Coordinates of C-alpha atoms and ligand atoms in Angstrom, one line a residue:
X275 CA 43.5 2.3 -44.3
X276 CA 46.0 5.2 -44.0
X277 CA 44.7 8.7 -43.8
X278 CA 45.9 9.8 -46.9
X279 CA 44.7 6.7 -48.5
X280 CA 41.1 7.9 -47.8
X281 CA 42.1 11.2 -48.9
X282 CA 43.1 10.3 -52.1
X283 CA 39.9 8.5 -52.9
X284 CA 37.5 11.2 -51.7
X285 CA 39.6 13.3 -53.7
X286 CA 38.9 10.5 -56.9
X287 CA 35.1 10.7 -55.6
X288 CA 35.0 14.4 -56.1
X289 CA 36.3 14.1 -59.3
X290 CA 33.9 11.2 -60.6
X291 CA 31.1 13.7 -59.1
X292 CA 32.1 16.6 -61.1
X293 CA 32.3 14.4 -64.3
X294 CA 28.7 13.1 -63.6
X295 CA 27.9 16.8 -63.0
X296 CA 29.2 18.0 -66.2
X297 CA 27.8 14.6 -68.2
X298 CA 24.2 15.0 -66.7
X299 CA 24.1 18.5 -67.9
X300 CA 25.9 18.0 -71.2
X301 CA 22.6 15.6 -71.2
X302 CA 20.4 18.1 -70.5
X303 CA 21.4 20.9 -72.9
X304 CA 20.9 18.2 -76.1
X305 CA 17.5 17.0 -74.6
X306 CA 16.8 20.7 -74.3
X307 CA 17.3 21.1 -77.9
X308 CA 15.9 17.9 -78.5
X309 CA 12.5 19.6 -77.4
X310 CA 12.8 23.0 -79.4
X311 CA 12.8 20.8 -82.3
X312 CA 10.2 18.1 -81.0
X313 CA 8.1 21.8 -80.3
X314 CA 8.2 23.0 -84.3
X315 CA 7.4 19.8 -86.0
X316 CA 4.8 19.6 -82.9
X317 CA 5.5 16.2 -82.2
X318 CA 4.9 15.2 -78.2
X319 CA 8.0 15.4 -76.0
X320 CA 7.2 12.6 -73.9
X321 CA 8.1 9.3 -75.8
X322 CA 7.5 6.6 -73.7
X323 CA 9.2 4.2 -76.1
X324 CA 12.0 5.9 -76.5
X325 CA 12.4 5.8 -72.5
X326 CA 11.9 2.2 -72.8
X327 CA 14.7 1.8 -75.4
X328 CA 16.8 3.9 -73.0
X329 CA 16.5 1.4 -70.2
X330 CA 16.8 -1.4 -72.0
X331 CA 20.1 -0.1 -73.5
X332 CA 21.5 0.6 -70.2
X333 CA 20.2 -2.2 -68.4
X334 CA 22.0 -4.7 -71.1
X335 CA 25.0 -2.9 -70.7
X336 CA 25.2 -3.1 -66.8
X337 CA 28.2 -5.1 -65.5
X338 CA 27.3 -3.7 -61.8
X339 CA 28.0 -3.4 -59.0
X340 CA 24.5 -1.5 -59.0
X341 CA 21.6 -4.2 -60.3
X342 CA 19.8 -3.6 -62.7
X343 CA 16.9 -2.5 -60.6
X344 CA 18.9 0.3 -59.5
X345 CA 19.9 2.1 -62.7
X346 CA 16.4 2.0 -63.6
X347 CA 16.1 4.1 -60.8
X348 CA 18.3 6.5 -61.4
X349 CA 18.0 6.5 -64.7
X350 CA 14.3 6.8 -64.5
X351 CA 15.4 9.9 -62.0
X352 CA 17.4 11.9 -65.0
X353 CA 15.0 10.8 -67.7
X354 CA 12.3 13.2 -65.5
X355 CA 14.3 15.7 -64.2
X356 CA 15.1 16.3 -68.2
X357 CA 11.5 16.1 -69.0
X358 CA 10.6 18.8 -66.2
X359 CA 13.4 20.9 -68.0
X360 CA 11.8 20.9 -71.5
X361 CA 8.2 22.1 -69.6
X362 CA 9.6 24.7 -67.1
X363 CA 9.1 27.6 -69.1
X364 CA 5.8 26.8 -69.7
X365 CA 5.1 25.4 -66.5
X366 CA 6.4 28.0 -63.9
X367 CA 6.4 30.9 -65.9
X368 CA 2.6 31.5 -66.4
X369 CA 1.6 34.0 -69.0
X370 CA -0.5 35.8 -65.9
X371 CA 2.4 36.1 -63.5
X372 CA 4.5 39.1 -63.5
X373 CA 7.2 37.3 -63.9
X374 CA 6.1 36.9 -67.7
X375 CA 5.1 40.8 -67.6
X376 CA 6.4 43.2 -65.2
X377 CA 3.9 46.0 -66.3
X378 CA 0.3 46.0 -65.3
X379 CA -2.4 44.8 -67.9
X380 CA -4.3 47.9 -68.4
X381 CA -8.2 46.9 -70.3
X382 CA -9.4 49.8 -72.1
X383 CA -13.1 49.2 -73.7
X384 CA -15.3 52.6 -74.5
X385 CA -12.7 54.7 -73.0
X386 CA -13.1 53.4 -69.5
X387 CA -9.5 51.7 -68.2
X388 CA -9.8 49.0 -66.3
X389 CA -6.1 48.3 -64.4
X390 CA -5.2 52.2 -65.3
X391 CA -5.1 55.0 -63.2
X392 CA -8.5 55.7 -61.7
X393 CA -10.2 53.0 -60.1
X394 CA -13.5 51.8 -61.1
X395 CA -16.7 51.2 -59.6
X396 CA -18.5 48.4 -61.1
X397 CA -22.5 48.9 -60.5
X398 CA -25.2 47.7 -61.3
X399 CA -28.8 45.5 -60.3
X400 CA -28.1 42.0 -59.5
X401 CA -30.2 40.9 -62.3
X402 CA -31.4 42.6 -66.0
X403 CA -35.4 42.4 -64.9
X404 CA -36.4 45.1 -67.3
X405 CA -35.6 48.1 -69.5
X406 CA -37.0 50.6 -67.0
X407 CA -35.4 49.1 -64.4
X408 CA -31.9 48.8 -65.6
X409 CA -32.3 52.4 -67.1
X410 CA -33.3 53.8 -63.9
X411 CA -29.4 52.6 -62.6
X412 CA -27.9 53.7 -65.7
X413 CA -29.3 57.4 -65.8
X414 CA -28.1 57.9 -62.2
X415 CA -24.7 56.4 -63.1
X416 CA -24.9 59.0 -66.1
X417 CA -24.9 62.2 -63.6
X418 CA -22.2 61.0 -61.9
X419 CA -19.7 60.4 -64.3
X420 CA -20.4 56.5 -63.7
X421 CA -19.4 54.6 -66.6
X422 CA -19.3 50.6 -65.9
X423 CA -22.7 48.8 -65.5
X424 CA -23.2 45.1 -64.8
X425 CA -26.6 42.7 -64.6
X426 CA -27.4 39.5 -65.3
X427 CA -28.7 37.9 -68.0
X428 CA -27.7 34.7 -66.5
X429 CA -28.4 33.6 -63.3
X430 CA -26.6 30.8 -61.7
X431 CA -28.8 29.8 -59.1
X432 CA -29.2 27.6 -56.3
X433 CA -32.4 26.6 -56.7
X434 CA -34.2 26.0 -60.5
X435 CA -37.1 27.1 -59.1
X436 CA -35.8 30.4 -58.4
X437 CA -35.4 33.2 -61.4
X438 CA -32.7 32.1 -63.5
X439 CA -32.3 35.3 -65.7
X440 CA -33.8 36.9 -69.0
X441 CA -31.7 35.7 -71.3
X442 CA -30.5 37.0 -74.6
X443 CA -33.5 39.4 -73.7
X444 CA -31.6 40.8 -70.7
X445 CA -28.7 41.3 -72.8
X446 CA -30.3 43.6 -75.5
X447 CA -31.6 45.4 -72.5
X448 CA -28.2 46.1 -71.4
X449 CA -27.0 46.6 -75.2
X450 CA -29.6 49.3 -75.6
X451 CA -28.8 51.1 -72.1
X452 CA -25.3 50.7 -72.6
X453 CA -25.5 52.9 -76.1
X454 CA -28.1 55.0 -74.7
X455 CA -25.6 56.0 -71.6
X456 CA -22.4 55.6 -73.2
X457 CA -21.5 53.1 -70.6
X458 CA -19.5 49.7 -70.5
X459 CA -21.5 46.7 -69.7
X460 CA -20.4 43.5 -68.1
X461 CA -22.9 40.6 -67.9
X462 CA -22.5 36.9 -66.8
X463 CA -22.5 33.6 -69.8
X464 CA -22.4 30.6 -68.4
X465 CA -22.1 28.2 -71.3
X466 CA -19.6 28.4 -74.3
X467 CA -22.8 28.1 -76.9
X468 CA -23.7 31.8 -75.7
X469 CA -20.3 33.5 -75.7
X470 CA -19.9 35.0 -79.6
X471 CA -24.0 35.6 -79.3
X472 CA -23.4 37.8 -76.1
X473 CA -20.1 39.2 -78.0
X474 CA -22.7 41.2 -80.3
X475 CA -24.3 42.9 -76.9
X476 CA -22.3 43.1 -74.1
X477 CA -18.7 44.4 -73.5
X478 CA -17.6 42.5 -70.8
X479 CA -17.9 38.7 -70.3
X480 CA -17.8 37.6 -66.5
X481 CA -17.7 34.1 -65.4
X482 CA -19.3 33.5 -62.6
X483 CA -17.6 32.1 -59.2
X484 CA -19.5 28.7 -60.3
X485 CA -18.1 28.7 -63.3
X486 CA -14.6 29.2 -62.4
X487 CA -13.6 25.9 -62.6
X488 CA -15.7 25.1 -66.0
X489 CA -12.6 24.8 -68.2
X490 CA -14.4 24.6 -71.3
X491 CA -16.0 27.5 -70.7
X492 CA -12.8 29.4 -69.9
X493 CA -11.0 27.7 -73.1
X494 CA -13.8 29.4 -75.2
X495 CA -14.0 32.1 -73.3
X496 CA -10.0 32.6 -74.1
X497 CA -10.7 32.2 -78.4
X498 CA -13.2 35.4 -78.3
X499 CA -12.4 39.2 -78.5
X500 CA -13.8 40.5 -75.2
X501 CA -12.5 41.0 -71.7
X502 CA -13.0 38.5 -69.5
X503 CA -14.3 39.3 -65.6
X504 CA -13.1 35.8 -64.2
X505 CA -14.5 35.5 -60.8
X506 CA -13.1 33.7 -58.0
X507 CA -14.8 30.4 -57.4
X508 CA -16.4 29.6 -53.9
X509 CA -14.3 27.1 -53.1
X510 CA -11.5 28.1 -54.6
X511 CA -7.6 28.3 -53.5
X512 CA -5.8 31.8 -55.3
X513 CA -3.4 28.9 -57.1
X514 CA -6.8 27.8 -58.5
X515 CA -8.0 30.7 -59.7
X516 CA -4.6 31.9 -61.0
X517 CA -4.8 28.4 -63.2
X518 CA -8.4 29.4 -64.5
X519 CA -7.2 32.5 -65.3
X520 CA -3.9 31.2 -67.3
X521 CA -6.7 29.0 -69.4
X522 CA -8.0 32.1 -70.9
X523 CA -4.5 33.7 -71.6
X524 CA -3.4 30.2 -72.5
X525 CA -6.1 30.5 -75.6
X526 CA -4.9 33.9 -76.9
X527 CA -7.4 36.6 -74.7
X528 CA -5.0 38.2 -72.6
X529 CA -8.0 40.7 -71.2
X530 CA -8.7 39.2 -68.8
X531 CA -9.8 40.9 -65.0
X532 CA -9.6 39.0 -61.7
X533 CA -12.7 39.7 -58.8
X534 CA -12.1 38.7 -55.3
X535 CA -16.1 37.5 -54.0
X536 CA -15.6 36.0 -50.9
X537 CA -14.6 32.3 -50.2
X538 CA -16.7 29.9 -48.4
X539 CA -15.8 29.1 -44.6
X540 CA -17.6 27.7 -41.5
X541 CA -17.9 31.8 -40.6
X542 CA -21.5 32.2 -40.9
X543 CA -22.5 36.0 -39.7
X544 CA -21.3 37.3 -44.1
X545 CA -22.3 35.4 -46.9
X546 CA -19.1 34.7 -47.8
X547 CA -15.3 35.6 -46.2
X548 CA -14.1 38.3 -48.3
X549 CA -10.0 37.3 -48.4
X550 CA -8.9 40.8 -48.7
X551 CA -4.8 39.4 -48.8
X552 CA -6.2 37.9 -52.1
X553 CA -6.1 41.5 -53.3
X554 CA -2.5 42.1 -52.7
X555 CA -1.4 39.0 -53.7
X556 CA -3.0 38.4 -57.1
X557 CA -1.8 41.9 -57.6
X558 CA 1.8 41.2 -56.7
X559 CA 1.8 37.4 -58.7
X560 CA -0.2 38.5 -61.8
X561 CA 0.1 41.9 -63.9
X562 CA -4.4 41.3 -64.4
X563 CA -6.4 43.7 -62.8
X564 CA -8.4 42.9 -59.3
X565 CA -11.2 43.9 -58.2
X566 CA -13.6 42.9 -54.8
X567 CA -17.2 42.3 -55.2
X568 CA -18.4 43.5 -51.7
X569 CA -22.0 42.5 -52.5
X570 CA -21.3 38.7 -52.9
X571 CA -18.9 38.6 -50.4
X572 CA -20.9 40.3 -47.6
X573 CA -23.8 40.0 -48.8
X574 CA -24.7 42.5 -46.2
X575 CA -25.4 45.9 -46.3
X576 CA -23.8 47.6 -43.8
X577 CA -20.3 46.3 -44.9
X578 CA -20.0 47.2 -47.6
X579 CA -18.8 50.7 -47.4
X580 CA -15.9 49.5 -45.2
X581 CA -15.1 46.4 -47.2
X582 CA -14.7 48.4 -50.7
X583 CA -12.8 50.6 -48.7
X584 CA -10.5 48.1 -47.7
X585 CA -10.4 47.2 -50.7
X586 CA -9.1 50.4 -51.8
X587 CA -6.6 50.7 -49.2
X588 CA -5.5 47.4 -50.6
X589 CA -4.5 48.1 -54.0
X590 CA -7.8 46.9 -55.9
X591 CA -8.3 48.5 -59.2
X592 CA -12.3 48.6 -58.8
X593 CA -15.0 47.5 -56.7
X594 CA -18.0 45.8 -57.6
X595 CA -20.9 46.7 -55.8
X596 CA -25.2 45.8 -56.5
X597 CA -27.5 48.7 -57.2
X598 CA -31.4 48.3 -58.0
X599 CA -34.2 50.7 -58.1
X600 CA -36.3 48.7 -55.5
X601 CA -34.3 46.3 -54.4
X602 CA -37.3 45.4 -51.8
X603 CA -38.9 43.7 -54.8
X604 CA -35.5 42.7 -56.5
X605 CA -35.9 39.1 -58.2
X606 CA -32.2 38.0 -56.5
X607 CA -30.1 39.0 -54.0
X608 CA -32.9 41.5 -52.4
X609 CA -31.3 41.4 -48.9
X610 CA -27.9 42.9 -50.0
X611 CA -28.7 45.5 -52.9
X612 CA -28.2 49.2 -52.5
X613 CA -30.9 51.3 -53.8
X614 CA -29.8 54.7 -55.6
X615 CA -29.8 56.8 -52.9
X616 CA -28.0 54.4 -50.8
X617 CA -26.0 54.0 -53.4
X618 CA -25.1 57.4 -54.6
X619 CA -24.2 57.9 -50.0
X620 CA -21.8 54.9 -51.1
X621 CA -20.0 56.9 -53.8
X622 CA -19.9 59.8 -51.7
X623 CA -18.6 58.0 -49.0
X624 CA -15.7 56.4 -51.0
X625 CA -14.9 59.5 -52.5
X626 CA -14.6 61.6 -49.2
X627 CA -12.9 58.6 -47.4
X628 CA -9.8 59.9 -50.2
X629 CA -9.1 55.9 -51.3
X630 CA -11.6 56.4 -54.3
X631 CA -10.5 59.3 -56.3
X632 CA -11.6 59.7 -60.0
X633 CA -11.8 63.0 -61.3
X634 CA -14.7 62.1 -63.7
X635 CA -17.1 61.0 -61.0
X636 CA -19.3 63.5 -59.7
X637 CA -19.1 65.2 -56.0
X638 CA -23.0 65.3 -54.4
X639 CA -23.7 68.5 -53.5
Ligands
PEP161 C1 -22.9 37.9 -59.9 O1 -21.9 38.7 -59.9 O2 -23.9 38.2 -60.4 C2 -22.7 36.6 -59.2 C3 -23.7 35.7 -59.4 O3 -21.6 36.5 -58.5 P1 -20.8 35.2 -58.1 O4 -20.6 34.4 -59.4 O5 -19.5 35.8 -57.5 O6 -21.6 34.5 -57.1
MN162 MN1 -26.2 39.1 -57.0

């Protein structure tokens, strides 16, 4: 075949492929449209007998020289391509990413912002064990300008044998502390059946790193009218958590907070690995707040002070932390919680390092 002869049919080729080109997107403008209106009468998108119809239509009208296994095929390629092009919005555009919201989610509840300017130190005994107990935190907290409180009410843990919490009790304990002090308090559900009781006592909802993955719990946890502390699950990759987190915005509660707690790896000499990148990055994909629980993810006392630091020097908006009066006789997590002096050389610390600054919080003098 002469050289221009092959010429003039790539040139034809080129031509054809452009025409395809503009056909296959003239396609997938209509089935674009096709979708909005699919979307208001809330019928499904995907119509698998429609697809079949499709085929059938094309394979009937196939003179070749492609069988009719083929067209399928590429057929089968377009129909999907189309179909990923009715869901992309939804689907790579997640209501947590900044992509969807440039601006940072700031949580405002009693005053206190969470995501705002200051950064927050969350605090507070491991577990609600009594009134006296959690008071004794809270007072301290109260001459220093402290405002956030947390304990639980409900304990996930390990063992059943082990204390598993007060209950509804431990949250009118916090309720009653929390009015006394003028402070915000954050407490752990772990079932939807509790979530609009604890809405009458508590401020702040957090689910637990068990619970990160209990989608039920974060669908109802998404239809109530608190912030949400969603922590990171044990096991759990940051696209993971970033998905729990889209459940909850994807029900209508867009206050919702992210905690970094350490991830499980073979490294045994911390509880937990704290992923300090996590920090940065959830801050940089998401516009949620992000904080690091050093207690859970050390669960060691002598890094903690560095690791909220780093933290700090991170970009975290807060750092969780586990104060208890005696925690020598605490009824969880004994080995790892501050007690209030320890804990007030902790704030001190922080505030002297210069990467904790909040103008409301006490200097020791
Ligand atoms: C807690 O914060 O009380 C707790 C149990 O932490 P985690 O869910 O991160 O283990
Ligand atoms: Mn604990």
């Amino acid at each position: 075949m002469a050289h221009d002869q092959i010429e003039t049919m790539r040139k034809q080729i080129d031509e054809i492929n452009l025409q395809i080109l503009e056909l296959i997107n003239k396609r997938a403008t209509l089935v674009q449209e096709l979708g909005k209106e699919k979307e208001k009468q809330g019928s499904n998108r995907f119509d698998p007998e429609r697809e079949r119809q499709m085929l059938n239509l094309l394979v009937e009208n196939n003179k070749g020289p492609f069988n009719d296994n083929a067209i399928r095929h590429l057929f089968k390629q377009i129909f999907q391509v189309s179909l990923d092009l009715q869901d992309d919005d939804k689907k790579k555009v997640l209501l947590v990413s900044r992509k969807k919201k440039a601006e940072d989610t700031v949580i405002t509840v009693k005053g206190v912002e969470f995501g705002g300017k200051n950064p927050i130190l969350i605090a507070g005994p491991c577990s609600v064990e009594s009134y006296e107990q959690v008071r004794a935190v809270a007072e301290n907290h109260a001459k220093r300008g402290l405002r956030t409180l947390r304990g639980g009410a409900y304990k996930p843990r390990t063992s059943p044998y082990d204390f598993q919490g007060l209950g509804e009790e431990g949250l009118q304990i916090l309720k009653r502390i929390g009015d006394e002090f003028n402070l915000v308090t954050i407490s752990e559900i772990v079932t939807p059946a509790d979530l609009e009781m604890a809405t009458k006592y508590i401020d702040v909802i957090q689910i637990g790193a068990r619970n990160m993955q209990n989608f039920e719990l974060l669908k109802a946890a998404g239809r109530v009218n608190k912030p949400i502390l969603l922590k990171r699950g044990l096991s759990a990759t940051i696209e993971e958590f970033i998905y729990a987190a889209e459940y909850i915005l994807s029900e209508g509660n867009s206050q919702v907070m992210l905690c970094e707690r350490g991830i499980r790896t073979y490294e045994k000499a911390t509880r937990n690995t704290l992923d300090i990148s996590a920090v940065p990055l959830l801050k940089q994909e998401t516009h949620l707040p992000v904080f690091v629980d050093v207690t859970h993810s050390t669960g060691r006392r002598d890094l903690l002070l560095p690791c909220a630091k780093a933290g700090f020097a991170v970009g975290s908006d807060g750092i969780m932390v586990e104060v208890h009066p005696d925690p020598d006789v605490a009824l969880s997590d004994a080995k790892q919680q501050l007690n209030i002096p320890q804990f007030n050389e902790f704030v001190d610390e922080l505030l002297a390092s210069g990467l904790y600054k909040d103008e409301n919080v006490a200097t020791r003098v």
